[in-house]
PDB file of C-alpha atoms in Angstrom:
ATOM      1  CA  UNK N   1      54.759 156.650  68.376  1.00  0.00           C
ATOM      2  CA  UNK N   2      55.703 156.325  64.921  1.00  0.00           C
ATOM      3  CA  UNK N   3      56.641 152.769  64.585  1.00  0.00           C
ATOM      4  CA  UNK N   4      55.293 151.293  67.153  1.00  0.00           C
ATOM      5  CA  UNK N   5      56.531 148.266  69.021  1.00  0.00           C
ATOM      6  CA  UNK N   6      59.113 147.751  65.975  1.00  0.00           C
ATOM      7  CA  UNK N   7      60.419 151.415  64.950  1.00  0.00           C
ATOM      8  CA  UNK N   8      59.449 151.129  62.150  1.00  0.00           C
ATOM      9  CA  UNK N   9      58.093 154.414  60.720  1.00  0.00           C
ATOM     10  CA  UNK N  10      55.035 154.234  58.482  1.00  0.00           C
ATOM     11  CA  UNK N  11      56.606 156.698  56.384  1.00  0.00           C
ATOM     12  CA  UNK N  12      53.561 159.733  57.210  1.00  0.00           C
ATOM     13  CA  UNK N  13      53.954 159.299  60.774  1.00  0.00           C
ATOM     14  CA  UNK N  14      50.641 159.147  61.207  1.00  0.00           C
ATOM     15  CA  UNK N  15      50.586 155.239  62.335  1.00  0.00           C
ATOM     16  CA  UNK N  16      52.135 152.701  63.908  1.00  0.00           C
ATOM     17  CA  UNK N  17      51.858 148.688  64.633  1.00  0.00           C
ATOM     18  CA  UNK N  18      51.565 147.203  66.822  1.00  0.00           C
ATOM     19  CA  UNK N  19      52.891 143.081  67.254  1.00  0.00           C
ATOM     20  CA  UNK N  20      50.905 140.973  70.142  1.00  0.00           C
ATOM     21  CA  UNK N  21      54.135 138.358  70.226  1.00  0.00           C
ATOM     22  CA  UNK N  22      56.423 141.620  70.723  1.00  0.00           C
ATOM     23  CA  UNK N  23      54.265 143.202  73.306  1.00  0.00           C
ATOM     24  CA  UNK N  24      54.479 139.871  74.966  1.00  0.00           C
ATOM     25  CA  UNK N  25      58.120 139.452  74.767  1.00  0.00           C
ATOM     26  CA  UNK N  26      58.974 142.566  76.340  1.00  0.00           C
ATOM     27  CA  UNK N  27      55.990 141.418  78.639  1.00  0.00           C
ATOM     28  CA  UNK N  28      58.562 139.025  80.494  1.00  0.00           C
ATOM     29  CA  UNK N  29      61.216 141.286  80.141  1.00  0.00           C
ATOM     30  CA  UNK N  30      59.993 144.167  82.503  1.00  0.00           C
ATOM     31  CA  UNK N  31      58.464 140.689  84.687  1.00  0.00           C
ATOM     32  CA  UNK N  32      62.180 139.413  84.793  1.00  0.00           C
ATOM     33  CA  UNK N  33      63.298 143.263  85.469  1.00  0.00           C
ATOM     34  CA  UNK N  34      60.533 143.205  88.578  1.00  0.00           C
ATOM     35  CA  UNK N  35      61.718 139.897  90.112  1.00  0.00           C
ATOM     36  CA  UNK N  36      65.424 140.668  89.961  1.00  0.00           C
ATOM     37  CA  UNK N  37      64.530 144.443  91.109  1.00  0.00           C
ATOM     38  CA  UNK N  38      62.976 142.313  93.790  1.00  0.00           C
ATOM     39  CA  UNK N  39      65.710 140.096  94.560  1.00  0.00           C
ATOM     40  CA  UNK N  40      68.064 143.125  94.635  1.00  0.00           C
ATOM     41  CA  UNK N  41      65.801 144.556  97.152  1.00  0.00           C
ATOM     42  CA  UNK N  42      66.066 142.020  99.578  1.00  0.00           C
ATOM     43  CA  UNK N  43      70.054 141.136  99.282  1.00  0.00           C
ATOM     44  CA  UNK N  44      69.986 145.318 100.071  1.00  0.00           C
ATOM     45  CA  UNK N  45      67.700 144.343 102.947  1.00  0.00           C
ATOM     46  CA  UNK N  46      69.602 141.310 104.645  1.00  0.00           C
ATOM     47  CA  UNK N  47      72.802 143.343 103.899  1.00  0.00           C
ATOM     48  CA  UNK N  48      71.756 146.168 106.426  1.00  0.00           C
ATOM     49  CA  UNK N  49      70.307 144.527 108.708  1.00  0.00           C
ATOM     50  CA  UNK N  50      73.863 142.748 109.115  1.00  0.00           C
ATOM     51  CA  UNK N  51      75.310 145.581 109.810  1.00  0.00           C
ATOM     52  CA  UNK N  52      73.356 146.192 113.069  1.00  0.00           C
ATOM     53  CA  UNK N  53      74.171 149.784 113.742  1.00  0.00           C
ATOM     54  CA  UNK N  54      77.310 150.337 113.724  1.00  0.00           C
ATOM     55  CA  UNK N  55      77.229 154.078 114.183  1.00  0.00           C
ATOM     56  CA  UNK N  56      77.072 154.166 118.035  1.00  0.00           C
ATOM     57  CA  UNK N  57      75.207 155.167 120.716  1.00  0.00           C
ATOM     58  CA  UNK N  58      77.163 158.748 121.128  1.00  0.00           C
ATOM     59  CA  UNK N  59      75.720 161.779 120.341  1.00  0.00           C
ATOM     60  CA  UNK N  60      77.185 162.198 116.335  1.00  0.00           C
ATOM     61  CA  UNK N  61      75.471 158.780 116.393  1.00  0.00           C
ATOM     62  CA  UNK N  62      72.137 158.893 118.116  1.00  0.00           C
ATOM     63  CA  UNK N  63      71.684 162.075 115.653  1.00  0.00           C
ATOM     64  CA  UNK N  64      72.767 159.681 112.974  1.00  0.00           C
ATOM     65  CA  UNK N  65      70.458 157.272 113.875  1.00  0.00           C
ATOM     66  CA  UNK N  66      67.272 159.371 114.230  1.00  0.00           C
ATOM     67  CA  UNK N  67      67.755 160.403 110.471  1.00  0.00           C
ATOM     68  CA  UNK N  68      69.050 156.826 108.962  1.00  0.00           C
ATOM     69  CA  UNK N  69      66.198 155.266 110.610  1.00  0.00           C
ATOM     70  CA  UNK N  70      63.122 156.251 108.875  1.00  0.00           C
ATOM     71  CA  UNK N  71      65.540 156.963 105.973  1.00  0.00           C
ATOM     72  CA  UNK N  72      65.929 153.593 105.856  1.00  0.00           C
ATOM     73  CA  UNK N  73      62.612 152.207 106.263  1.00  0.00           C
ATOM     74  CA  UNK N  74      61.255 154.463 103.667  1.00  0.00           C
ATOM     75  CA  UNK N  75      63.625 154.036 100.895  1.00  0.00           C
ATOM     76  CA  UNK N  76      63.391 149.762 101.372  1.00  0.00           C
ATOM     77  CA  UNK N  77      59.594 150.412 101.102  1.00  0.00           C
ATOM     78  CA  UNK N  78      60.306 152.542  97.997  1.00  0.00           C
ATOM     79  CA  UNK N  79      62.106 149.850  96.195  1.00  0.00           C
ATOM     80  CA  UNK N  80      59.844 147.029  96.746  1.00  0.00           C
ATOM     81  CA  UNK N  81      57.054 149.162  95.589  1.00  0.00           C
ATOM     82  CA  UNK N  82      59.056 149.684  92.525  1.00  0.00           C
ATOM     83  CA  UNK N  83      60.178 146.719  91.945  1.00  0.00           C
ATOM     84  CA  UNK N  84      56.353 145.244  91.782  1.00  0.00           C
ATOM     85  CA  UNK N  85      55.682 148.301  89.717  1.00  0.00           C
ATOM     86  CA  UNK N  86      57.835 147.293  86.909  1.00  0.00           C
ATOM     87  CA  UNK N  87      56.587 143.675  87.005  1.00  0.00           C
ATOM     88  CA  UNK N  88      53.074 145.248  87.001  1.00  0.00           C
ATOM     89  CA  UNK N  89      54.232 147.040  83.224  1.00  0.00           C
ATOM     90  CA  UNK N  90      54.598 143.861  82.110  1.00  0.00           C
ATOM     91  CA  UNK N  91      51.714 142.496  83.124  1.00  0.00           C
ATOM     92  CA  UNK N  92      49.674 145.466  81.045  1.00  0.00           C
ATOM     93  CA  UNK N  93      51.772 144.818  78.256  1.00  0.00           C
ATOM     94  CA  UNK N  94      51.061 141.233  77.883  1.00  0.00           C
ATOM     95  CA  UNK N  95      47.134 143.056  78.588  1.00  0.00           C
ATOM     96  CA  UNK N  96      47.790 145.082  75.693  1.00  0.00           C
ATOM     97  CA  UNK N  97      49.005 142.454  73.230  1.00  0.00           C
ATOM     98  CA  UNK N  98      46.126 140.723  73.804  1.00  0.00           C
ATOM     99  CA  UNK N  99      43.391 142.870  74.031  1.00  0.00           C
ATOM    100  CA  UNK N 100      45.138 144.389  70.413  1.00  0.00           C
ATOM    101  CA  UNK N 101      44.558 140.944  68.930  1.00  0.00           C
ATOM    102  CA  UNK N 102      41.052 140.234  69.988  1.00  0.00           C
ATOM    103  CA  UNK N 103      40.375 143.480  68.332  1.00  0.00           C
ATOM    104  CA  UNK N 104      41.829 142.734  65.671  1.00  0.00           C
ATOM    105  CA  UNK N 105      40.715 139.447  65.430  1.00  0.00           C
ATOM    106  CA  UNK N 106      37.195 141.519  66.335  1.00  0.00           C
ATOM    107  CA  UNK N 107      37.237 143.335  63.754  1.00  0.00           C
ATOM    108  CA  UNK N 108      38.012 140.728  61.008  1.00  0.00           C
ATOM    109  CA  UNK N 109      35.322 139.411  61.884  1.00  0.00           C
ATOM    110  CA  UNK N 110      33.053 142.126  61.461  1.00  0.00           C
ATOM    111  CA  UNK N 111      34.549 143.065  57.348  1.00  0.00           C
ATOM    112  CA  UNK N 112      33.395 138.640  56.757  1.00  0.00           C
ATOM    113  CA  UNK N 113      36.879 137.980  56.884  1.00  0.00           C
ATOM    114  CA  UNK N 114      38.489 136.176  60.260  1.00  0.00           C
ATOM    115  CA  UNK N 115      42.069 136.728  59.665  1.00  0.00           C
ATOM    116  CA  UNK N 116      42.855 136.691  62.798  1.00  0.00           C
ATOM    117  CA  UNK N 117      45.153 134.609  64.764  1.00  0.00           C
ATOM    118  CA  UNK N 118      42.171 132.765  66.489  1.00  0.00           C
ATOM    119  CA  UNK N 119      41.035 131.357  62.521  1.00  0.00           C
ATOM    120  CA  UNK N 120      45.027 130.794  61.501  1.00  0.00           C
ATOM    121  CA  UNK N 121      46.006 127.464  61.528  1.00  0.00           C
ATOM    122  CA  UNK N 122      47.871 125.462  63.686  1.00  0.00           C
ATOM    123  CA  UNK N 123      51.788 126.569  63.324  1.00  0.00           C
ATOM    124  CA  UNK N 124      50.564 130.379  61.545  1.00  0.00           C
ATOM    125  CA  UNK N 125      51.851 132.847  62.071  1.00  0.00           C
ATOM    126  CA  UNK N 126      50.335 136.153  63.623  1.00  0.00           C
ATOM    127  CA  UNK N 127      49.854 139.574  60.876  1.00  0.00           C
ATOM    128  CA  UNK N 128      50.605 143.005  63.226  1.00  0.00           C
ATOM    129  CA  UNK N 129      47.890 145.041  64.060  1.00  0.00           C
ATOM    130  CA  UNK N 130      48.440 148.434  62.136  1.00  0.00           C
ATOM    131  CA  UNK N 131      47.050 151.682  63.198  1.00  0.00           C
ATOM    132  CA  UNK N 132      46.871 154.373  60.978  1.00  0.00           C
ATOM    133  CA  UNK N 133      45.477 158.140  61.566  1.00  0.00           C
ATOM    134  CA  UNK N 134      42.971 159.503  58.399  1.00  0.00           C
ATOM    135  CA  UNK N 135      43.230 158.257  55.289  1.00  0.00           C
ATOM    136  CA  UNK N 136      45.694 159.588  53.408  1.00  0.00           C
ATOM    137  CA  UNK N 137      45.290 160.171  49.157  1.00  0.00           C
ATOM    138  CA  UNK N 138      46.569 156.526  48.918  1.00  0.00           C
ATOM    139  CA  UNK N 139      42.834 155.348  50.631  1.00  0.00           C
ATOM    140  CA  UNK N 140      44.611 152.753  52.964  1.00  0.00           C
ATOM    141  CA  UNK N 141      42.052 151.984  56.464  1.00  0.00           C
ATOM    142  CA  UNK N 142      43.204 151.238  59.824  1.00  0.00           C
ATOM    143  CA  UNK N 143      44.329 147.444  58.750  1.00  0.00           C
ATOM    144  CA  UNK N 144      45.737 146.746  55.642  1.00  0.00           C
ATOM    145  CA  UNK N 145      44.159 144.672  52.787  1.00  0.00           C
ATOM    146  CA  UNK N 146      41.335 143.690  55.665  1.00  0.00           C
ATOM    147  CA  UNK N 147      38.708 146.215  53.128  1.00  0.00           C
ATOM    148  CA  UNK N 148      38.807 148.959  50.892  1.00  0.00           C
ATOM    149  CA  UNK N 149      39.032 152.593  52.631  1.00  0.00           C
ATOM    150  CA  UNK N 150      35.682 153.935  52.986  1.00  0.00           C
ATOM    151  CA  UNK N 151      34.337 156.921  51.131  1.00  0.00           C
ATOM    152  CA  UNK N 152      34.465 160.286  52.923  1.00  0.00           C
ATOM    153  CA  UNK N 153      31.480 160.805  51.272  1.00  0.00           C
ATOM    154  CA  UNK N 154      29.030 158.117  51.740  1.00  0.00           C
ATOM    155  CA  UNK N 155      25.576 159.772  49.841  1.00  0.00           C
ATOM    156  CA  UNK N 156      23.789 157.855  47.628  1.00  0.00           C
TER     157      UNK N 156
END
């Protein structure tokens, strides 16, 4: 997932950026899609119910009804569940955004530099969380500018 929620490449393919505000935005989109799908399923259900049983009571109609009845219930149940799951993806993205912000704030506090969104002045724009893989030759750490890279050899 190089590029995280931004699609931006970090150059070496070992990291990605998470922007909580973008995760919240995408979360709202998934919640909206879940609601829209739920409405569409409701409309489908009403429209199918309005048709009644037009297949008749003869042998072919009865055979169709025997297959249609259970499949109809399974289809509508599956679509209702899918609408709920799409909405839950949105809730999960909101949770991810909140946890990312909390972790970044806590990490910044641990380094003695409370630079997270909670410490920002009203109206200030939050910075994205930047996560990177193992330190590279440039020595950058998990959050650029928060603290110098920790050397590999800690011996004194």
